[in-house]
Amino acid sequence: MSVSDRIDAVSRRFKRRSPSDVQTLVLALLAGSVAVAVLTPLLWVLNSARSVPIDRFLEILLRQTTFDILLNTVVLVVAVTALSILIGVPLAVLTAQTDMPFRRLFTVLAALPLVVPSYIGAFAFVSAFGPRGELATVLAPLGIEQIPSIYGLGGSVIVLTLFTYPYVFLTTRASLLSIDGRSVEAARTLNHTRLAAFRRVTLPQLKPGIAAGALLVALYTLSDFGTPAIMQFDVFTRIIYVRTTARQVDIASIFSILLVGLTVVILLAESRIERGGETSAYVNRGTDRPGVVRLGRWRWMATLFPLAIAALALALPPAILLTWLGRSTPELAGAAVDFQWEFAWNSVLVSGLAAGVSVLAALPLAYLSARGEGRLASLPERASYVGYAVPGVIVGFGLLSVALNVTPFLYGSIAVLVFAYVVRFLPQAVGTTRSSILQVDPQLLEAARTLGKPPLAAFRKIVLPLVMPGIVAGAALVFLTSMKELAATLLLRPFGFETLVTYIWQVQEAAVYGQAAVPALVLIGISALSMLVILGRERYDVKE
Amino acid sequence: MTTDDDTRDDGSTSERHRPSRRRFLAAGGVAATGALAGCTGLFGGGDDGDYGPPDYDAADAAMEAMAISEFQGSGAILEGRPAPGGRSMEDLPNLSGELAIYLGGGEGGLYRDLFDVLEAVYPDFSYTAQPKPSSELAAQIAEEAQTGQLQADVFISIGAGSLGAVVEEGATRPLTAETVEPVPGAFVEPDNNWVGIAGRARAIPYNTDQLDESDLPDSVMDIPNADPLQNAMGWAPTYGAFQDFVTAMRLLEGEDATLQWLEDMQAAGIQSYDNEFLISDAVSTGELDAGFANHYYAMRVLNGSPDRPLDLHFTRGDAGSLVNVSGAALLDRDENAGLADVFVRHLLSAEAQEFFATRTYAYPMLPGVQPVGDLPTIDELETPDIDLTELSNTGPTTDLLTEAGVL
């Protein structure tokens, strides 16, 4: 079913209702075109796959190794998602609904791992826990010869979980903060224990938030190349990368199509969880926050959990980076260009632009999906998630080809790079914007309309201020993930344009690890600031 | 179409570069690389930066020494090197203009050091480099060439495979005969579409405390069955140079034998690493007994830690002793045709080759420049008889590696 068919269907339904639904039609058109634009790099994939003869296609598809890699990928995604929920949800509950000490500090600490690029995290873990790593060196004199291998599935799961669980933490926390406390109180008056009230009242309301975070974790895991590559674990991204650079685009595209297929499966699974009666669950009717759970004797014990996570995810990588400072081999000390602050500025510039464009593109998608009627309304929004699950190298080559053939005047400019970031990271902006739109009572808007405000003005005056926090958080998420993106940046950056990640890649290539420390710390520092923006939005809805 | 006395029609002649090169000298080593191993004495004794003495010969001699020291690396394995022989940079036309370089990943930073020296020597010359993985660049150049939008004048690649790939796509122009003339035929594309600038031999780094060289077979095909090498070796299957080695094996021994070899190596418990520097390092610390790596990684480890028990073994006349080259190709666009060609000629000068030999520990392409340390010279190595351009045919290789479950 083509997009235009969909829009027709949507518009037919609207025509049956009211004349003002012309607006909705415009919205649908906008959303549809954004979705199509975002999917263009994937057309290149499909186009490349066309050239594969059917028997070769089947032969590759039915290989044992293909099945093994599919299994590896699925196991990795499931494990990382499950573990992220197990870490993210308790942390969210502890920081939002209990009397654990230093809740503000731990909120920041729990969210921060998201700013560490997973390839730097993976590198740090290998340096620390690998054979001949720091830990092995410490244990060797104690007579411990062998430590369990960090390589493979185990290491990949640990690293990806530690650096992506904040998605679940942030979305769950946002849901917790917007829960209608009166329903919890009602349950308590009906003789439910705290636990039972949590299970029967709070948890159902949290589900959409948890699911939204889990979706981001699952799709990020699907698209991440750096971690499995460093951990030597064979998943789709690694194969796609190897094949693409070996100029076997046909095979790479087959695996990319499989990857997109997996994405669709995950999206379907998520929508079954999330889209159940959310309108009532999500709408915030001038909430009273549910009462704080008193931990009593466990107050201080509870802090051990966030502390342990922070030690692994936040203390370890910088510590390893600092040990690198002394690790340059002397004769290579001059091997790489010296670090310049311009690289940091370039990173901020392209990531900032990507954040701005993503927010604008996300608004129609999110609004249509949150307020539109029927399944079709959320199609454009769902479609935007596909780019997020496709590895950067594919988006990169797809855009390279599209830019060369369709918009040659843009080729080699920042525009193409920014667009690549939008393709990869738009869903993050859509997700946060959508959930804040859902929390706006539509009756407010109708009230404004009956008072004679034109729809756009009503939107600007009533809805926008209420959804601003979600928009800002979305922009910050896009910003910090764009700061980290390596593959697409390397491929699409203009001539002579270096960013923090391309510089880190270069010094690592030249094996001058010492010179990677400063830019990596700068990258983490700048991204951390954008994380504070995300948490800052809670000013709007935390009444402490 | 190029002239061999200048890169631009601005009437420069070799007369002109005396003053400019001396200006560079007077700046006392403008380039950031330092490392004036024992040659600063030439400038000792009250050289107060006055660069006006009319004694051209003395100045030239100083310049030459300065230049070599500038280009030469430093470290234990470089003691007592002979002066490099071959075409000196002094005798080449000036570089002037702005050059755009696609710089294939690898030792990118080191190349830039050399380019920076050239920028310092030639005030009218400047370059912009865009470093990326070589294989990605080859794919990108192919896409750009199809739509006539090449962004760079020169492609420098870490291996001949990527060069062969862009030649196949018709993205290149031939270099002039004069530029490629001093380089042995094995490292020049038959139609001069690319030329090697620095060589790398495949080698077996081994730990001399744990193995004796006699433990290591002379044929790479015998390694899987060598008893001392069970569960003690490492390789880096995602690394381009390793894949070139497997491609060479495929061309020499055939698909079936290569697949068998890959499977046997895995049965022998070989471990995967991310890159070959890590392998050479792991061999030197005893984490591994031996591995598959380019020769220069071991030199690099030794130059940093000379006491480690690490040596190189070379197999004979098979894929295991493949010598691949980093090379340069001119990209087929109208700008800078002459400049790009003369630039590559500079990379093949005695000074630049000394730079590659002593800083990247590569095999020099000029017969007059010695490889470092106790490396066998390029003619002592028994290299396989193989057309390096065929290494661009990586598709079946990745098929094999995938089929064997290595990738």
PDB file of N, CA and C in Angstrom, chain A residues 44 56 65 131-132 229 232 234 238-239 241-243 245-248 251 331-332 334-337 397 400-401 404-405 408 411 490-491 493-496 498 505-506 509-511 513, chain B residues 100-102 105-106 109-110 112-113 128 130-133 135-136 139-140 143-144 147 149 151-152 165 169 238 272-275 285 287 300 303 361 392 394-395 398-399 402 407:
ATOM      1  N   TRP A  44      17.925   2.631  -1.568  1.00  0.00           N
ATOM      2  CA  TRP A  44      19.211   2.224  -2.151  1.00  0.00           C
ATOM      3  C   TRP A  44      19.502   0.761  -1.821  1.00  0.00           C
ATOM      4  N   ARG A  56      21.079 -17.196  -5.907  1.00  0.00           N
ATOM      5  CA  ARG A  56      22.154 -16.782  -4.991  1.00  0.00           C
ATOM      6  C   ARG A  56      21.547 -16.229  -3.704  1.00  0.00           C
ATOM      7  N   THR A  65      25.603 -20.294   8.384  1.00  0.00           N
ATOM      8  CA  THR A  65      26.165 -19.106   9.041  1.00  0.00           C
ATOM      9  C   THR A  65      25.129 -17.990   9.133  1.00  0.00           C
ATOM     10  N   PRO A 131      41.836 -10.391  28.323  1.00  0.00           N
ATOM     11  CA  PRO A 131      43.066 -11.098  28.683  1.00  0.00           C
ATOM     12  C   PRO A 131      44.186 -10.059  28.663  1.00  0.00           C
ATOM     13  N   ARG A 132      45.077 -10.073  29.587  1.00  0.00           N
ATOM     14  CA  ARG A 132      46.152  -9.069  29.674  1.00  0.00           C
ATOM     15  C   ARG A 132      45.626  -7.679  29.996  1.00  0.00           C
ATOM     16  N   ALA A 229      31.794  -5.529  17.208  1.00  0.00           N
ATOM     17  CA  ALA A 229      33.062  -5.629  16.481  1.00  0.00           C
ATOM     18  C   ALA A 229      34.220  -5.755  17.454  1.00  0.00           C
ATOM     19  N   GLN A 232      34.169  -8.981  19.223  1.00  0.00           N
ATOM     20  CA  GLN A 232      34.319 -10.121  18.313  1.00  0.00           C
ATOM     21  C   GLN A 232      33.109 -11.046  18.338  1.00  0.00           C
ATOM     22  N   ASP A 234      29.674 -12.067  16.289  1.00  0.00           N
ATOM     23  CA  ASP A 234      29.115 -11.924  14.947  1.00  0.00           C
ATOM     24  C   ASP A 234      27.635 -11.630  14.940  1.00  0.00           C
ATOM     25  N   ARG A 238      28.018  -6.435  11.786  1.00  0.00           N
ATOM     26  CA  ARG A 238      29.404  -6.720  11.447  1.00  0.00           C
ATOM     27  C   ARG A 238      29.498  -7.269  10.019  1.00  0.00           C
ATOM     28  N   ILE A 239      28.597  -8.194   9.697  1.00  0.00           N
ATOM     29  CA  ILE A 239      28.566  -8.763   8.355  1.00  0.00           C
ATOM     30  C   ILE A 239      28.271  -7.675   7.325  1.00  0.00           C
ATOM     31  N   TYR A 241      28.826  -4.547   7.532  1.00  0.00           N
ATOM     32  CA  TYR A 241      29.973  -3.657   7.384  1.00  0.00           C
ATOM     33  C   TYR A 241      31.044  -4.296   6.494  1.00  0.00           C
ATOM     34  N   VAL A 242      31.365  -5.534   6.795  1.00  0.00           N
ATOM     35  CA  VAL A 242      32.411  -6.225   6.047  1.00  0.00           C
ATOM     36  C   VAL A 242      32.044  -6.325   4.568  1.00  0.00           C
ATOM     37  N   ARG A 243      30.790  -6.679   4.310  1.00  0.00           N
ATOM     38  CA  ARG A 243      30.363  -6.852   2.926  1.00  0.00           C
ATOM     39  C   ARG A 243      30.292  -5.516   2.192  1.00  0.00           C
ATOM     40  N   THR A 245      32.043  -2.798   2.687  1.00  0.00           N
ATOM     41  CA  THR A 245      33.358  -2.267   2.373  1.00  0.00           C
ATOM     42  C   THR A 245      34.117  -3.180   1.417  1.00  0.00           C
ATOM     43  N   ALA A 246      33.674  -4.437   1.308  1.00  0.00           N
ATOM     44  CA  ALA A 246      34.278  -5.308   0.300  1.00  0.00           C
ATOM     45  C   ALA A 246      33.565  -5.106  -1.042  1.00  0.00           C
ATOM     46  N   ARG A 247      32.756  -4.065  -1.118  1.00  0.00           N
ATOM     47  CA  ARG A 247      31.992  -3.708  -2.309  1.00  0.00           C
ATOM     48  C   ARG A 247      31.087  -4.854  -2.747  1.00  0.00           C
ATOM     49  N   GLN A 248      30.606  -5.606  -1.778  1.00  0.00           N
ATOM     50  CA  GLN A 248      29.611  -6.637  -2.089  1.00  0.00           C
ATOM     51  C   GLN A 248      28.284  -6.134  -1.576  1.00  0.00           C
ATOM     52  N   ILE A 251      25.218  -8.488  -1.218  1.00  0.00           N
ATOM     53  CA  ILE A 251      25.066  -9.343  -0.036  1.00  0.00           C
ATOM     54  C   ILE A 251      24.762  -8.504   1.191  1.00  0.00           C
ATOM     55  N   GLU A 331      57.749   6.883  19.369  1.00  0.00           N
ATOM     56  CA  GLU A 331      58.065   7.242  17.994  1.00  0.00           C
ATOM     57  C   GLU A 331      56.806   7.546  17.193  1.00  0.00           C
ATOM     58  N   LEU A 332      55.646   7.263  17.792  1.00  0.00           N
ATOM     59  CA  LEU A 332      54.410   7.565  17.082  1.00  0.00           C
ATOM     60  C   LEU A 332      53.742   8.818  17.632  1.00  0.00           C
ATOM     61  N   GLY A 334      54.090  11.769  17.219  1.00  0.00           N
ATOM     62  CA  GLY A 334      53.735  12.806  16.264  1.00  0.00           C
ATOM     63  C   GLY A 334      52.870  12.274  15.139  1.00  0.00           C
ATOM     64  N   ALA A 335      52.338  11.080  15.333  1.00  0.00           N
ATOM     65  CA  ALA A 335      51.715  10.394  14.196  1.00  0.00           C
ATOM     66  C   ALA A 335      50.383  10.971  13.783  1.00  0.00           C
ATOM     67  N   ALA A 336      49.695  11.602  14.691  1.00  0.00           N
ATOM     68  CA  ALA A 336      48.380  12.098  14.316  1.00  0.00           C
ATOM     69  C   ALA A 336      48.360  13.616  14.437  1.00  0.00           C
ATOM     70  N   VAL A 337      47.427  14.179  13.726  1.00  0.00           N
ATOM     71  CA  VAL A 337      47.209  15.611  13.836  1.00  0.00           C
ATOM     72  C   VAL A 337      46.952  15.938  15.299  1.00  0.00           C
ATOM     73  N   PHE A 397      26.093   4.906   3.115  1.00  0.00           N
ATOM     74  CA  PHE A 397      26.254   4.607   1.688  1.00  0.00           C
ATOM     75  C   PHE A 397      24.967   4.893   0.915  1.00  0.00           C
ATOM     76  N   LEU A 400      24.903   8.561   0.403  1.00  0.00           N
ATOM     77  CA  LEU A 400      25.976   8.929  -0.524  1.00  0.00           C
ATOM     78  C   LEU A 400      25.451   8.778  -1.954  1.00  0.00           C
ATOM     79  N   SER A 401      24.839   7.630  -2.198  1.00  0.00           N
ATOM     80  CA  SER A 401      24.334   7.332  -3.525  1.00  0.00           C
ATOM     81  C   SER A 401      23.179   8.261  -3.906  1.00  0.00           C
ATOM     82  N   LEU A 404      24.558  11.802  -4.555  1.00  0.00           N
ATOM     83  CA  LEU A 404      25.298  11.909  -5.820  1.00  0.00           C
ATOM     84  C   LEU A 404      24.351  11.932  -7.020  1.00  0.00           C
ATOM     85  N   ASN A 405      23.298  11.115  -6.944  1.00  0.00           N
ATOM     86  CA  ASN A 405      22.428  10.969  -8.094  1.00  0.00           C
ATOM     87  C   ASN A 405      21.265  11.949  -8.128  1.00  0.00           C
ATOM     88  N   PRO A 408      23.227  16.408  -6.476  1.00  0.00           N
ATOM     89  CA  PRO A 408      24.691  16.519  -6.535  1.00  0.00           C
ATOM     90  C   PRO A 408      25.209  17.825  -5.936  1.00  0.00           C
ATOM     91  N   TYR A 411      26.092  17.316  -2.440  1.00  0.00           N
ATOM     92  CA  TYR A 411      27.081  16.295  -2.100  1.00  0.00           C
ATOM     93  C   TYR A 411      28.338  16.936  -1.532  1.00  0.00           C
ATOM     94  N   LEU A 490      32.006   9.391   9.436  1.00  0.00           N
ATOM     95  CA  LEU A 490      33.260   9.106   8.732  1.00  0.00           C
ATOM     96  C   LEU A 490      33.027   9.163   7.221  1.00  0.00           C
ATOM     97  N   LEU A 491      31.907   8.621   6.806  1.00  0.00           N
ATOM     98  CA  LEU A 491      31.650   8.476   5.377  1.00  0.00           C
ATOM     99  C   LEU A 491      31.177   9.777   4.740  1.00  0.00           C
ATOM    100  N   ARG A 493      31.277  13.079   5.994  1.00  0.00           N
ATOM    101  CA  ARG A 493      31.744  14.413   6.375  1.00  0.00           C
ATOM    102  C   ARG A 493      32.363  15.122   5.171  1.00  0.00           C
ATOM    103  N   PRO A 494      32.184  16.448   5.111  1.00  0.00           N
ATOM    104  CA  PRO A 494      32.765  17.198   3.994  1.00  0.00           C
ATOM    105  C   PRO A 494      34.295  17.132   4.038  1.00  0.00           C
ATOM    106  N   PHE A 495      34.903  17.456   2.920  1.00  0.00           N
ATOM    107  CA  PHE A 495      36.362  17.428   2.827  1.00  0.00           C
ATOM    108  C   PHE A 495      36.986  18.375   3.849  1.00  0.00           C
ATOM    109  N   GLY A 496      37.961  17.858   4.593  1.00  0.00           N
ATOM    110  CA  GLY A 496      38.670  18.710   5.545  1.00  0.00           C
ATOM    111  C   GLY A 496      37.894  18.982   6.812  1.00  0.00           C
ATOM    112  N   GLU A 498      36.646  17.707  10.295  1.00  0.00           N
ATOM    113  CA  GLU A 498      36.860  16.666  11.302  1.00  0.00           C
ATOM    114  C   GLU A 498      35.982  16.931  12.524  1.00  0.00           C
ATOM    115  N   TRP A 505      38.775   8.234  15.787  1.00  0.00           N
ATOM    116  CA  TRP A 505      39.007   7.103  14.870  1.00  0.00           C
ATOM    117  C   TRP A 505      40.421   7.170  14.285  1.00  0.00           C
ATOM    118  N   GLN A 506      40.833   8.379  13.887  1.00  0.00           N
ATOM    119  CA  GLN A 506      42.150   8.511  13.269  1.00  0.00           C
ATOM    120  C   GLN A 506      43.288   8.158  14.212  1.00  0.00           C
ATOM    121  N   GLU A 509      43.383   4.527  14.713  1.00  0.00           N
ATOM    122  CA  GLU A 509      43.939   3.894  13.520  1.00  0.00           C
ATOM    123  C   GLU A 509      45.452   3.915  13.561  1.00  0.00           C
ATOM    124  N   ALA A 510      45.997   5.056  13.993  1.00  0.00           N
ATOM    125  CA  ALA A 510      47.448   5.208  14.016  1.00  0.00           C
ATOM    126  C   ALA A 510      48.027   4.597  15.296  1.00  0.00           C
ATOM    127  N   ALA A 511      47.166   3.954  16.092  1.00  0.00           N
ATOM    128  CA  ALA A 511      47.572   3.300  17.341  1.00  0.00           C
ATOM    129  C   ALA A 511      48.211   4.265  18.334  1.00  0.00           C
ATOM    130  N   TYR A 513      46.883   5.670  21.076  1.00  0.00           N
ATOM    131  CA  TYR A 513      45.712   5.701  21.941  1.00  0.00           C
ATOM    132  C   TYR A 513      45.722   6.887  22.889  1.00  0.00           C
TER     133      TYR A 513
ATOM    134  N   ALA B 100      43.892  17.951  -3.074  1.00  0.00           N
ATOM    135  CA  ALA B 100      42.926  17.246  -2.231  1.00  0.00           C
ATOM    136  C   ALA B 100      43.269  15.754  -2.251  1.00  0.00           C
ATOM    137  N   ILE B 101      43.435  15.186  -1.072  1.00  0.00           N
ATOM    138  CA  ILE B 101      43.892  13.802  -0.978  1.00  0.00           C
ATOM    139  C   ILE B 101      42.866  12.943  -0.244  1.00  0.00           C
ATOM    140  N   TYR B 102      42.462  11.838  -0.859  1.00  0.00           N
ATOM    141  CA  TYR B 102      41.729  10.807  -0.135  1.00  0.00           C
ATOM    142  C   TYR B 102      42.768   9.891   0.491  1.00  0.00           C
ATOM    143  N   GLY B 105      42.705   4.673   5.234  1.00  0.00           N
ATOM    144  CA  GLY B 105      43.020   4.424   6.642  1.00  0.00           C
ATOM    145  C   GLY B 105      44.217   3.512   6.809  1.00  0.00           C
ATOM    146  N   GLY B 106      44.800   3.587   7.966  1.00  0.00           N
ATOM    147  CA  GLY B 106      46.024   2.860   8.235  1.00  0.00           C
ATOM    148  C   GLY B 106      46.873   3.785   9.064  1.00  0.00           C
ATOM    149  N   GLY B 109      48.121   9.130  10.188  1.00  0.00           N
ATOM    150  CA  GLY B 109      48.786  10.243  10.846  1.00  0.00           C
ATOM    151  C   GLY B 109      50.209  10.417  10.368  1.00  0.00           C
ATOM    152  N   LEU B 110      50.900   9.297  10.150  1.00  0.00           N
ATOM    153  CA  LEU B 110      52.291   9.381   9.734  1.00  0.00           C
ATOM    154  C   LEU B 110      52.414   9.991   8.346  1.00  0.00           C
ATOM    155  N   ARG B 112      50.520  12.136   7.104  1.00  0.00           N
ATOM    156  CA  ARG B 112      50.288  13.574   7.209  1.00  0.00           C
ATOM    157  C   ARG B 112      51.544  14.290   7.670  1.00  0.00           C
ATOM    158  N   ASP B 113      52.335  13.632   8.519  1.00  0.00           N
ATOM    159  CA  ASP B 113      53.595  14.250   8.938  1.00  0.00           C
ATOM    160  C   ASP B 113      54.451  14.561   7.710  1.00  0.00           C
ATOM    161  N   THR B 128      44.705  19.241   1.519  1.00  0.00           N
ATOM    162  CA  THR B 128      43.644  18.848   2.445  1.00  0.00           C
ATOM    163  C   THR B 128      43.512  17.337   2.317  1.00  0.00           C
ATOM    164  N   GLN B 130      41.482  13.798   3.495  1.00  0.00           N
ATOM    165  CA  GLN B 130      40.320  13.238   4.171  1.00  0.00           C
ATOM    166  C   GLN B 130      40.581  11.778   4.471  1.00  0.00           C
ATOM    167  N   PRO B 131      40.893  11.479   5.738  1.00  0.00           N
ATOM    168  CA  PRO B 131      41.194  10.096   6.097  1.00  0.00           C
ATOM    169  C   PRO B 131      39.913   9.287   6.292  1.00  0.00           C
ATOM    170  N   LYS B 132      39.896   8.097   5.727  1.00  0.00           N
ATOM    171  CA  LYS B 132      38.791   7.147   5.920  1.00  0.00           C
ATOM    172  C   LYS B 132      39.373   5.753   5.721  1.00  0.00           C
ATOM    173  N   PRO B 133      38.642   4.717   6.127  1.00  0.00           N
ATOM    174  CA  PRO B 133      39.120   3.370   5.821  1.00  0.00           C
ATOM    175  C   PRO B 133      39.256   3.201   4.297  1.00  0.00           C
ATOM    176  N   SER B 135      38.918   0.752   2.227  1.00  0.00           N
ATOM    177  CA  SER B 135      37.881   0.031   1.497  1.00  0.00           C
ATOM    178  C   SER B 135      36.629   0.895   1.345  1.00  0.00           C
ATOM    179  N   GLU B 136      36.326   1.685   2.385  1.00  0.00           N
ATOM    180  CA  GLU B 136      35.177   2.595   2.278  1.00  0.00           C
ATOM    181  C   GLU B 136      35.445   3.655   1.224  1.00  0.00           C
ATOM    182  N   ALA B 139      34.934   2.310  -2.264  1.00  0.00           N
ATOM    183  CA  ALA B 139      33.511   2.245  -2.597  1.00  0.00           C
ATOM    184  C   ALA B 139      32.968   3.642  -2.893  1.00  0.00           C
ATOM    185  N   GLN B 140      33.406   4.604  -2.094  1.00  0.00           N
ATOM    186  CA  GLN B 140      32.940   5.976  -2.283  1.00  0.00           C
ATOM    187  C   GLN B 140      33.439   6.550  -3.614  1.00  0.00           C
ATOM    188  N   GLU B 143      31.412   5.274  -6.456  1.00  0.00           N
ATOM    189  CA  GLU B 143      30.124   5.982  -6.566  1.00  0.00           C
ATOM    190  C   GLU B 143      30.315   7.372  -7.178  1.00  0.00           C
ATOM    191  N   GLU B 144      31.358   8.076  -6.702  1.00  0.00           N
ATOM    192  CA  GLU B 144      31.591   9.440  -7.191  1.00  0.00           C
ATOM    193  C   GLU B 144      31.966   9.439  -8.668  1.00  0.00           C
ATOM    194  N   THR B 147      29.143   9.281 -11.222  1.00  0.00           N
ATOM    195  CA  THR B 147      28.365  10.489 -11.477  1.00  0.00           C
ATOM    196  C   THR B 147      29.269  11.682 -11.768  1.00  0.00           C
ATOM    197  N   GLN B 149      31.706  13.092 -10.041  1.00  0.00           N
ATOM    198  CA  GLN B 149      31.841  14.089  -8.976  1.00  0.00           C
ATOM    199  C   GLN B 149      32.963  13.751  -8.008  1.00  0.00           C
ATOM    200  N   GLN B 151      35.931  14.038  -5.613  1.00  0.00           N
ATOM    201  CA  GLN B 151      36.212  15.165  -4.719  1.00  0.00           C
ATOM    202  C   GLN B 151      37.703  15.361  -4.471  1.00  0.00           C
ATOM    203  N   ALA B 152      38.537  14.432  -4.935  1.00  0.00           N
ATOM    204  CA  ALA B 152      39.957  14.520  -4.604  1.00  0.00           C
ATOM    205  C   ALA B 152      40.804  14.268  -5.838  1.00  0.00           C
ATOM    206  N   ALA B 165      40.561  -1.769  -7.267  1.00  0.00           N
ATOM    207  CA  ALA B 165      39.116  -1.575  -7.366  1.00  0.00           C
ATOM    208  C   ALA B 165      38.778  -0.249  -8.043  1.00  0.00           C
ATOM    209  N   GLU B 169      36.975   0.629 -11.797  1.00  0.00           N
ATOM    210  CA  GLU B 169      35.812   1.503 -11.977  1.00  0.00           C
ATOM    211  C   GLU B 169      36.087   2.617 -12.975  1.00  0.00           C
ATOM    212  N   THR B 238      39.079  -9.201  10.365  1.00  0.00           N
ATOM    213  CA  THR B 238      38.391  -8.048   9.771  1.00  0.00           C
ATOM    214  C   THR B 238      39.382  -7.068   9.166  1.00  0.00           C
ATOM    215  N   SER B 272      40.776 -14.626  17.494  1.00  0.00           N
ATOM    216  CA  SER B 272      40.602 -13.414  16.701  1.00  0.00           C
ATOM    217  C   SER B 272      40.941 -12.175  17.512  1.00  0.00           C
ATOM    218  N   TYR B 273      41.600 -11.240  16.856  1.00  0.00           N
ATOM    219  CA  TYR B 273      41.909  -9.948  17.478  1.00  0.00           C
ATOM    220  C   TYR B 273      41.374  -8.847  16.580  1.00  0.00           C
ATOM    221  N   ASP B 274      41.353  -7.645  17.143  1.00  0.00           N
ATOM    222  CA  ASP B 274      40.792  -6.528  16.413  1.00  0.00           C
ATOM    223  C   ASP B 274      41.759  -5.963  15.381  1.00  0.00           C
ATOM    224  N   ASN B 275      43.041  -5.956  15.703  1.00  0.00           N
ATOM    225  CA  ASN B 275      44.003  -5.484  14.714  1.00  0.00           C
ATOM    226  C   ASN B 275      45.350  -6.154  14.944  1.00  0.00           C
ATOM    227  N   THR B 285      54.268 -10.251  24.538  1.00  0.00           N
ATOM    228  CA  THR B 285      54.081 -10.417  25.987  1.00  0.00           C
ATOM    229  C   THR B 285      53.892 -11.879  26.358  1.00  0.00           C
ATOM    230  N   GLU B 287      51.165 -13.644  25.566  1.00  0.00           N
ATOM    231  CA  GLU B 287      49.750 -14.014  25.541  1.00  0.00           C
ATOM    232  C   GLU B 287      49.504 -14.983  24.389  1.00  0.00           C
ATOM    233  N   ARG B 300      57.349  -1.994  15.337  1.00  0.00           N
ATOM    234  CA  ARG B 300      56.810  -0.931  16.173  1.00  0.00           C
ATOM    235  C   ARG B 300      56.852  -1.327  17.652  1.00  0.00           C
ATOM    236  N   ASN B 303      60.490  -1.219  18.760  1.00  0.00           N
ATOM    237  CA  ASN B 303      61.070   0.108  18.912  1.00  0.00           C
ATOM    238  C   ASN B 303      60.600   0.747  20.215  1.00  0.00           C
ATOM    239  N   TYR B 361      58.360   1.843   9.194  1.00  0.00           N
ATOM    240  CA  TYR B 361      59.050   0.548   9.068  1.00  0.00           C
ATOM    241  C   TYR B 361      58.601  -0.214   7.840  1.00  0.00           C
ATOM    242  N   SER B 392      42.138  -7.013  -5.508  1.00  0.00           N
ATOM    243  CA  SER B 392      40.893  -6.252  -5.373  1.00  0.00           C
ATOM    244  C   SER B 392      39.682  -7.176  -5.386  1.00  0.00           C
ATOM    245  N   THR B 394      37.928  -9.146  -3.679  1.00  0.00           N
ATOM    246  CA  THR B 394      37.754  -9.588  -2.291  1.00  0.00           C
ATOM    247  C   THR B 394      36.442 -10.335  -2.067  1.00  0.00           C
ATOM    248  N   GLY B 395      35.520 -10.199  -2.997  1.00  0.00           N
ATOM    249  CA  GLY B 395      34.198 -10.813  -2.796  1.00  0.00           C
ATOM    250  C   GLY B 395      34.260 -12.278  -2.421  1.00  0.00           C
ATOM    251  N   THR B 398      35.631 -12.830   1.141  1.00  0.00           N
ATOM    252  CA  THR B 398      34.701 -12.667   2.267  1.00  0.00           C
ATOM    253  C   THR B 398      33.694 -13.814   2.289  1.00  0.00           C
ATOM    254  N   ASP B 399      33.332 -14.315   1.086  1.00  0.00           N
ATOM    255  CA  ASP B 399      32.473 -15.501   1.043  1.00  0.00           C
ATOM    256  C   ASP B 399      33.119 -16.654   1.815  1.00  0.00           C
ATOM    257  N   THR B 402      33.322 -16.087   5.512  1.00  0.00           N
ATOM    258  CA  THR B 402      32.012 -16.246   6.137  1.00  0.00           C
ATOM    259  C   THR B 402      31.640 -17.722   6.206  1.00  0.00           C
ATOM    260  N   LEU B 407      34.413 -14.838   9.791  1.00  0.00           N
ATOM    261  CA  LEU B 407      33.853 -13.481   9.901  1.00  0.00           C
ATOM    262  C   LEU B 407      32.475 -13.529  10.552  1.00  0.00           C
TER     263      LEU B 407
END
